[in-house]
XYZ file of C-alpha atoms in Angstrom:
468
model
C -64.666 -13.880 -76.511
C -67.077 -16.613 -74.739
C -64.169 -19.219 -75.201
C -61.707 -17.276 -73.315
C -64.062 -16.373 -70.379
C -64.852 -19.897 -70.109
C -61.139 -20.922 -69.963
C -60.566 -17.949 -67.369
C -63.461 -19.495 -65.250
C -61.951 -23.417 -65.645
C -58.974 -21.695 -64.392
C -60.193 -20.171 -61.432
C -62.354 -22.821 -60.416
C -59.294 -24.969 -60.355
C -57.395 -22.786 -58.263
C -59.999 -22.736 -55.634
C -59.785 -26.207 -55.500
C -56.252 -26.416 -54.928
C -56.535 -23.814 -52.057
C -59.226 -25.871 -50.524
C -57.189 -28.834 -50.683
C -54.381 -27.099 -48.925
C -56.224 -25.883 -46.412
C -57.830 -29.233 -45.790
C -54.293 -30.605 -45.571
C -52.408 -28.238 -43.427
C -54.109 -29.025 -40.291
C -53.450 -26.554 -37.116
C -50.828 -24.037 -37.351
C -47.209 -25.263 -37.429
C -45.062 -24.963 -34.499
C -41.277 -25.206 -34.736
C -39.239 -27.949 -33.774
C -37.654 -27.387 -30.111
C -34.316 -27.588 -29.702
C -33.420 -28.373 -26.095
C -29.811 -29.140 -26.584
C -29.233 -25.875 -27.921
C -31.133 -24.359 -24.986
C -28.633 -26.059 -22.332
C -25.771 -24.330 -24.773
C -27.276 -21.234 -24.425
C -28.071 -21.264 -20.699
C -24.600 -22.523 -20.162
C -23.157 -19.501 -22.064
C -25.250 -17.452 -19.590
C -24.157 -18.719 -16.582
C -20.698 -18.660 -17.751
C -20.758 -15.117 -18.454
C -21.978 -14.407 -15.140
C -18.949 -16.022 -13.722
C -16.899 -17.213 -12.025
C -14.205 -19.052 -14.400
C -13.330 -22.891 -14.188
C -10.294 -23.514 -11.959
C -8.894 -26.460 -13.379
C -6.409 -27.208 -10.389
C -9.298 -27.602 -7.999
C -10.777 -30.567 -10.338
C -8.242 -32.832 -8.795
C -6.630 -32.373 -5.476
C -4.263 -33.846 -2.922
C -1.546 -33.857 -5.185
C 2.174 -32.931 -4.468
C 4.221 -30.359 -6.390
C 7.532 -30.304 -7.594
C 8.868 -26.666 -8.761
C 11.883 -26.810 -11.304
C 13.526 -23.247 -10.707
C 16.030 -23.425 -13.555
C 15.050 -22.494 -17.184
C 13.630 -25.594 -19.312
C 14.142 -25.022 -23.079
C 11.820 -27.142 -25.283
C 12.638 -29.026 -28.531
C 10.935 -26.297 -30.689
C 12.988 -23.562 -28.889
C 10.309 -22.173 -26.504
C 11.833 -21.646 -23.072
C 9.754 -21.813 -19.816
C 11.467 -20.126 -16.802
C 11.024 -22.772 -14.366
C 7.847 -25.214 -14.271
C 5.739 -27.275 -11.964
C 5.036 -30.651 -12.262
C 1.851 -31.974 -10.005
C 2.642 -35.712 -8.915
C 0.820 -38.250 -6.790
C 2.550 -41.515 -4.849
C 1.645 -44.726 -3.672
C 3.688 -47.511 -1.642
C 6.923 -46.806 -0.064
C 10.229 -46.277 -1.749
C 12.750 -48.798 -0.602
C 16.255 -48.010 0.597
C 18.150 -48.235 -2.524
C 15.026 -46.324 -4.185
C 15.252 -49.338 -6.692
C 11.378 -49.929 -6.670
C 10.059 -46.871 -8.322
C 7.491 -47.197 -11.015
C 6.231 -44.193 -13.183
C 3.067 -44.080 -14.699
C 2.690 -42.027 -17.637
C -0.976 -40.800 -18.394
C -3.048 -40.189 -21.293
C -3.715 -36.823 -23.344
C -6.478 -35.452 -20.341
C -5.767 -37.438 -17.083
C -4.525 -36.047 -14.004
C -2.169 -37.510 -11.645
C -4.730 -39.121 -9.386
C -4.329 -42.554 -10.651
C -5.456 -44.083 -7.514
C -7.220 -42.949 -4.193
C -5.045 -41.961 -1.375
C -5.484 -40.464 2.339
C -5.410 -36.736 0.500
C -7.838 -37.383 -1.864
C -10.348 -40.550 -1.449
C -12.130 -40.293 -4.927
C -11.213 -43.250 -7.058
C -8.552 -42.365 -9.487
C -8.396 -43.182 -13.138
C -6.344 -46.535 -12.671
C -8.134 -47.370 -9.417
C -8.098 -51.168 -9.835
C -4.606 -51.401 -11.260
C -2.887 -49.943 -8.602
C -2.751 -51.210 -4.856
C -1.698 -53.952 -2.655
C -1.588 -57.090 -4.632
C -2.798 -55.619 -7.663
C -1.243 -55.142 -11.123
C 0.923 -52.196 -9.920
C 1.754 -53.792 -6.372
C 2.085 -51.153 -3.747
C 3.155 -53.645 -1.305
C 6.412 -53.997 -3.717
C 6.448 -50.989 -5.529
C 6.476 -47.289 -5.214
C 4.140 -45.995 -7.806
C 4.598 -42.328 -9.055
C 2.184 -40.647 -11.649
C 2.689 -36.994 -12.957
C -0.084 -34.504 -14.476
C 2.057 -34.090 -17.701
C 3.701 -30.724 -18.618
C 1.137 -28.705 -20.484
C -1.794 -30.148 -18.724
C -4.307 -28.168 -16.282
C -4.172 -30.337 -13.147
C -1.327 -28.809 -11.058
C 1.457 -28.752 -13.675
C 2.221 -25.620 -15.485
C 0.453 -25.450 -18.688
C -1.141 -22.505 -20.609
C -3.617 -21.896 -18.037
C -0.762 -21.005 -15.676
C 0.516 -17.606 -14.987
C 3.715 -16.620 -16.813
C 6.287 -15.433 -14.000
C 7.623 -13.107 -16.434
C 4.192 -11.153 -17.344
C 2.383 -11.807 -14.316
C -0.639 -12.706 -16.914
C -1.927 -16.229 -17.938
C 0.617 -17.885 -20.678
C -2.555 -18.957 -22.953
C -1.456 -19.526 -26.642
C 1.917 -17.456 -25.873
C 2.822 -21.213 -24.050
C 5.697 -22.838 -26.103
C 4.958 -25.905 -28.217
C 5.733 -29.061 -26.377
C 6.920 -32.310 -27.756
C 6.458 -35.722 -26.003
C 9.971 -35.465 -25.353
C 9.640 -32.393 -23.267
C 7.260 -33.950 -21.168
C 9.360 -36.957 -20.479
C 12.298 -34.581 -19.870
C 10.414 -32.791 -17.220
C 9.312 -36.058 -15.196
C 12.930 -36.865 -14.850
C 13.836 -33.609 -13.441
C 11.002 -34.988 -10.801
C 12.989 -38.232 -10.480
C 16.368 -36.513 -10.045
C 14.298 -34.402 -6.980
C 13.165 -37.632 -5.219
C 16.699 -38.973 -5.683
C 15.469 -41.991 -8.018
C 18.439 -42.893 -10.619
C 16.869 -45.939 -12.023
C 13.054 -46.940 -12.519
C 11.947 -50.607 -11.950
C 9.771 -49.530 -14.687
C 8.010 -46.857 -17.216
C 4.340 -47.651 -17.546
C 1.876 -46.186 -19.903
C -1.034 -46.625 -22.118
C -2.033 -44.394 -25.276
C -0.040 -41.090 -25.003
C 1.268 -42.628 -21.787
C 2.586 -45.231 -23.945
C 4.426 -42.699 -25.959
C 6.063 -41.481 -23.009
C 7.083 -44.850 -21.756
C 9.017 -45.805 -24.874
C 10.345 -41.950 -25.119
C 11.590 -42.313 -21.416
C 13.366 -45.649 -22.160
C 14.757 -44.372 -25.623
C 15.973 -41.258 -24.016
C 17.230 -42.446 -20.728
C 17.930 -46.244 -21.408
C 20.060 -46.767 -18.348
C 17.379 -45.386 -16.059
C 14.580 -47.293 -17.082
C 14.881 -51.062 -15.972
C 11.507 -52.204 -17.687
C 9.252 -50.787 -20.297
C 5.585 -51.142 -20.521
C 3.657 -49.509 -23.502
C -0.232 -50.365 -23.997
C -2.038 -49.108 -27.121
C 0.546 -46.743 -28.215
C 2.648 -45.871 -31.208
C 6.496 -45.364 -32.374
C 5.120 -42.553 -34.209
C 2.028 -40.995 -34.902
C 0.081 -42.036 -37.900
C -2.141 -39.967 -40.374
C -5.437 -41.421 -39.265
C -5.060 -40.502 -35.645
C -3.340 -37.359 -36.616
C -6.765 -36.400 -38.761
C -8.796 -37.097 -35.741
C -7.038 -34.758 -33.545
C -6.851 -32.186 -35.892
C -10.562 -32.674 -36.358
C -10.824 -31.721 -32.551
C -8.688 -29.141 -32.548
C -10.452 -27.452 -35.317
C -13.938 -27.774 -33.596
C -12.547 -26.432 -30.631
C -10.949 -23.418 -32.047
C -14.068 -22.307 -34.288
C -15.857 -21.641 -31.043
C -16.227 -18.038 -31.250
C -15.451 -17.798 -27.565
C -11.871 -19.232 -28.006
C -10.440 -15.621 -28.689
C -7.161 -17.663 -30.022
C -6.543 -18.969 -26.912
C -6.855 -15.806 -24.818
C -10.294 -16.726 -23.271
C -9.353 -16.886 -19.542
C -11.196 -13.665 -18.386
C -14.073 -14.374 -20.415
C -16.416 -16.844 -21.377
C -14.668 -20.713 -22.050
C -14.811 -22.141 -25.352
C -17.251 -25.000 -23.842
C -19.191 -25.369 -27.145
C -15.876 -26.324 -29.180
C -14.514 -28.362 -26.036
C -18.166 -30.138 -26.315
C -17.699 -31.239 -29.975
C -14.151 -31.918 -29.699
C -14.952 -34.284 -26.904
C -17.917 -36.090 -28.895
C -15.308 -36.690 -31.801
C -12.438 -38.149 -29.225
C -15.073 -40.442 -27.709
C -16.101 -41.973 -30.960
C -12.289 -43.026 -31.144
C -11.688 -44.226 -27.736
C -14.570 -47.351 -28.147
C -15.628 -49.325 -30.699
C -18.918 -50.513 -32.906
C -19.137 -53.811 -31.580
C -19.296 -52.671 -28.038
C -21.967 -49.831 -28.875
C -23.936 -52.580 -30.895
C -24.230 -54.497 -27.702
C -24.559 -51.629 -25.466
C -27.221 -49.307 -27.261
C -27.921 -50.990 -30.441
C -30.359 -48.544 -32.447
C -32.512 -48.032 -29.544
C -34.036 -44.571 -28.675
C -34.323 -42.545 -25.991
C -38.136 -42.000 -26.206
C -39.235 -44.402 -29.113
C -43.127 -43.122 -28.311
C -41.998 -39.632 -29.519
C -41.192 -38.358 -33.137
C -37.344 -38.167 -34.015
C -35.631 -35.096 -32.758
C -32.478 -33.681 -33.972
C -31.121 -33.234 -30.712
C -29.787 -36.383 -28.880
C -32.332 -39.149 -29.567
C -30.746 -42.481 -30.022
C -29.095 -43.854 -27.109
C -25.744 -43.795 -28.538
C -26.247 -39.956 -28.997
C -27.083 -39.620 -25.526
C -24.143 -41.266 -24.222
C -22.048 -39.159 -26.448
C -23.799 -35.848 -25.358
C -23.423 -36.917 -21.738
C -19.959 -37.865 -21.975
C -18.724 -34.572 -23.673
C -20.749 -32.371 -21.440
C -19.187 -33.502 -18.491
C -15.489 -32.933 -20.056
C -16.206 -29.507 -21.545
C -15.640 -27.428 -18.281
C -13.390 -29.987 -16.553
C -10.274 -29.404 -18.863
C -8.403 -26.492 -20.159
C -9.215 -25.829 -23.895
C -5.339 -24.536 -24.923
C -4.166 -27.749 -22.606
C -5.913 -29.930 -25.342
C -4.498 -28.134 -28.292
C -1.089 -28.242 -26.915
C -1.150 -31.784 -25.567
C -2.756 -33.417 -28.543
C -0.617 -31.520 -30.908
C 2.471 -33.134 -28.941
C 0.823 -36.513 -29.490
C 0.762 -35.720 -33.281
C 4.554 -34.978 -33.678
C 5.846 -37.764 -31.648
C 8.196 -40.100 -33.758
C 10.768 -42.020 -31.994
C 13.067 -41.948 -34.937
C 16.513 -41.150 -34.697
C 16.598 -38.275 -36.956
C 13.649 -36.448 -35.782
C 15.027 -36.844 -31.910
C 18.778 -35.911 -33.022
C 16.993 -32.668 -34.939
C 14.945 -31.564 -31.788
C 18.158 -31.914 -29.794
C 19.742 -29.877 -32.118
C 17.088 -27.267 -31.857
C 17.074 -27.138 -28.411
C 20.851 -26.772 -28.247
C 20.733 -23.875 -30.530
C 18.476 -21.678 -28.196
C 20.872 -18.708 -26.261
C 19.124 -18.182 -22.893
C 18.022 -14.665 -22.049
C 17.314 -13.781 -25.963
C 13.539 -13.227 -26.518
C 11.805 -16.448 -28.912
C 9.270 -15.387 -30.848
C 6.010 -17.415 -29.905
C 5.668 -19.698 -33.048
C 1.814 -20.502 -33.741
C 0.386 -24.045 -34.258
C -0.425 -23.644 -37.888
C 2.838 -21.724 -38.645
C 4.602 -24.055 -37.204
C 2.806 -27.073 -39.029
C 3.622 -24.888 -42.557
C 6.870 -24.666 -41.493
C 7.364 -28.544 -40.763
C 5.368 -28.968 -44.101
C 8.209 -27.097 -46.158
C 11.085 -28.920 -44.866
C 12.437 -31.795 -47.409
C 12.344 -35.104 -45.527
C 15.485 -37.130 -45.861
C 13.453 -40.203 -44.958
C 11.412 -41.227 -47.990
C 10.921 -45.145 -48.521
C 9.135 -47.892 -46.018
C 12.928 -48.927 -45.559
C 14.213 -46.064 -44.665
C 11.576 -45.228 -42.115
C 11.806 -48.547 -40.500
C 15.328 -48.006 -40.102
C 15.029 -44.827 -38.620
C 13.124 -46.244 -36.285
C 15.073 -49.063 -35.421
C 17.854 -46.644 -35.053
C 15.928 -44.589 -32.531
C 15.287 -47.492 -29.975
C 18.826 -48.820 -30.934
C 19.673 -48.694 -26.729
C 15.853 -49.741 -25.617
C 17.150 -53.369 -24.571
C 15.701 -53.691 -21.393
C 12.365 -56.042 -20.817
C 9.486 -54.571 -22.705
C 5.862 -55.595 -22.465
C 3.893 -54.243 -25.766
C 0.010 -54.518 -25.651
C -2.504 -53.899 -28.395
C -6.318 -54.609 -28.529
C -7.873 -55.480 -31.941
C -10.731 -53.524 -31.643
C -8.653 -50.088 -31.088
C -9.332 -47.882 -33.810
C -7.167 -44.859 -32.801
C -4.022 -46.764 -32.203
C -4.649 -50.018 -34.164
C -2.611 -53.451 -33.462
C -0.393 -52.974 -36.675
C 0.876 -49.809 -34.604
C 1.575 -52.010 -31.760
C 3.292 -54.855 -33.650
C 5.528 -52.286 -35.246
C 6.745 -51.262 -31.537
C 7.494 -54.763 -30.702
C 9.092 -55.109 -34.202
C 11.506 -51.934 -34.140
C 12.411 -53.200 -30.672
C 13.621 -56.783 -31.723
C 15.141 -55.360 -34.685
C 17.098 -53.280 -32.804
C 18.675 -56.162 -30.601
C 15.821 -56.315 -27.954
C 15.805 -60.293 -27.018
C 13.138 -59.613 -24.196
C 10.258 -58.101 -25.764
C 6.665 -59.624 -25.129
C 3.904 -58.671 -27.457
C 0.220 -59.619 -26.409
C -3.138 -59.064 -28.721
C -6.030 -58.487 -26.729
C -9.669 -59.599 -28.081
C -11.576 -57.190 -26.441
C -14.301 -55.120 -27.474
C -13.781 -51.870 -25.597
C -11.505 -50.352 -28.312
C -8.601 -48.044 -27.335
C -10.182 -47.779 -23.632
C -9.316 -51.358 -22.913
C -6.422 -50.447 -20.965
C -8.939 -48.564 -18.620
C -11.848 -51.415 -18.422
C -9.886 -54.802 -18.601
C -8.759 -55.144 -15.274
C -8.080 -58.916 -15.542
C -6.221 -59.368 -18.932
C -4.303 -56.166 -19.144
C -3.788 -56.257 -15.172
C -2.678 -59.593 -15.493
C 0.075 -58.836 -18.238
C 1.385 -55.953 -16.223
C 1.813 -57.819 -13.041
C 3.414 -60.797 -14.777
C 5.870 -58.575 -16.589
C 6.766 -56.319 -13.664
C 7.323 -58.906 -11.287
C 8.778 -61.765 -13.626
C 12.563 -61.986 -12.194
C 13.574 -64.293 -15.213
C 13.519 -61.323 -17.295
C 16.399 -59.560 -15.703
C 19.894 -61.136 -17.204
């Protein structure tokens, strides 16, 4: 008994020492970590609940509008009963209308590529367009549109469906890059431009530029494709898929029917952060930010802490209410499905031609359509057959072509630029110029490197020896 009591006493004494040590080491009462980044999101949520909703067509002003009144059958068999295309222009169209250049935009850009008297704000390609510049407005009439499916004046998911009086939202038909280009050529018809001096674009704009030359070879005098592809590759598809998943996971997304409620601003912010990582390069960020922190004297934080984090946070914050979420979904999906192969172009044409107007076509959601495509047996299996199909798709693209790639581009690597140049040459085009730029700005080089990108474009557009 005495031994048992002694052991129990020793255990109690040990527990007392442990509790004393815990009290000594715990210090003052603990407080929860602060999350100012989440506080800002919650504050914006409250502001959006109070209204008003964003008006994307007010983000860009001063554009002209072409209205197409006839039904427009899309490649995936949806029908628009007319559409609007917002466009801006610079320079003067000559008497025979032979000096027009069509500039194609990337995913989220507006028609405002350059400032003008109706909108003096700098455009997204401000330093490339103007007197004496790469696209010389003393010589050329330069046109830029907001793509079909966008939200800056052109018809898109945020537009009102004339048949219902309600916003399209996700009843809007799925689009392809081919659809976007065909809509642009309706605008050219309206302007009386039968043949472009050149079709020019970067990123998704490069896809459109190549597509324009393939669909309408007799109407495109020269081709410029920068940091694009002949067909979307798995890596870029995966990155855009991640963006769409982040966006659609926002509880405010509501399957695309959010226009009378709170916008899916958190999902948009996350999607833009992912996209921004793909637009630039590691070497640039090493030099620009390194491992520097915003406030190194403070303890680490889970909200933006490193300078690279604050940059991503700022860029995505700016974007999240400046562009329509549904437009991001639809236009990015069009990028994923882009493939200039002959078999794909012909299949899309057959689908379009099979539509009987005035008969209802059930909307197809994005996931359903992906599953349908995944279940189709492909007739193209080997690398050789894929290449042959691509070459057949550009067999009529014989005009002078400039293809530019950037070695630090991870979204559209130079391998894909070489593929464009290769298939054009294999198709019989003897006037293909290919350049690789050793710039550190990644995919966004086409927006930044005015000297090298601008000089290549200017030389291609103005070289008279390219025309046989």
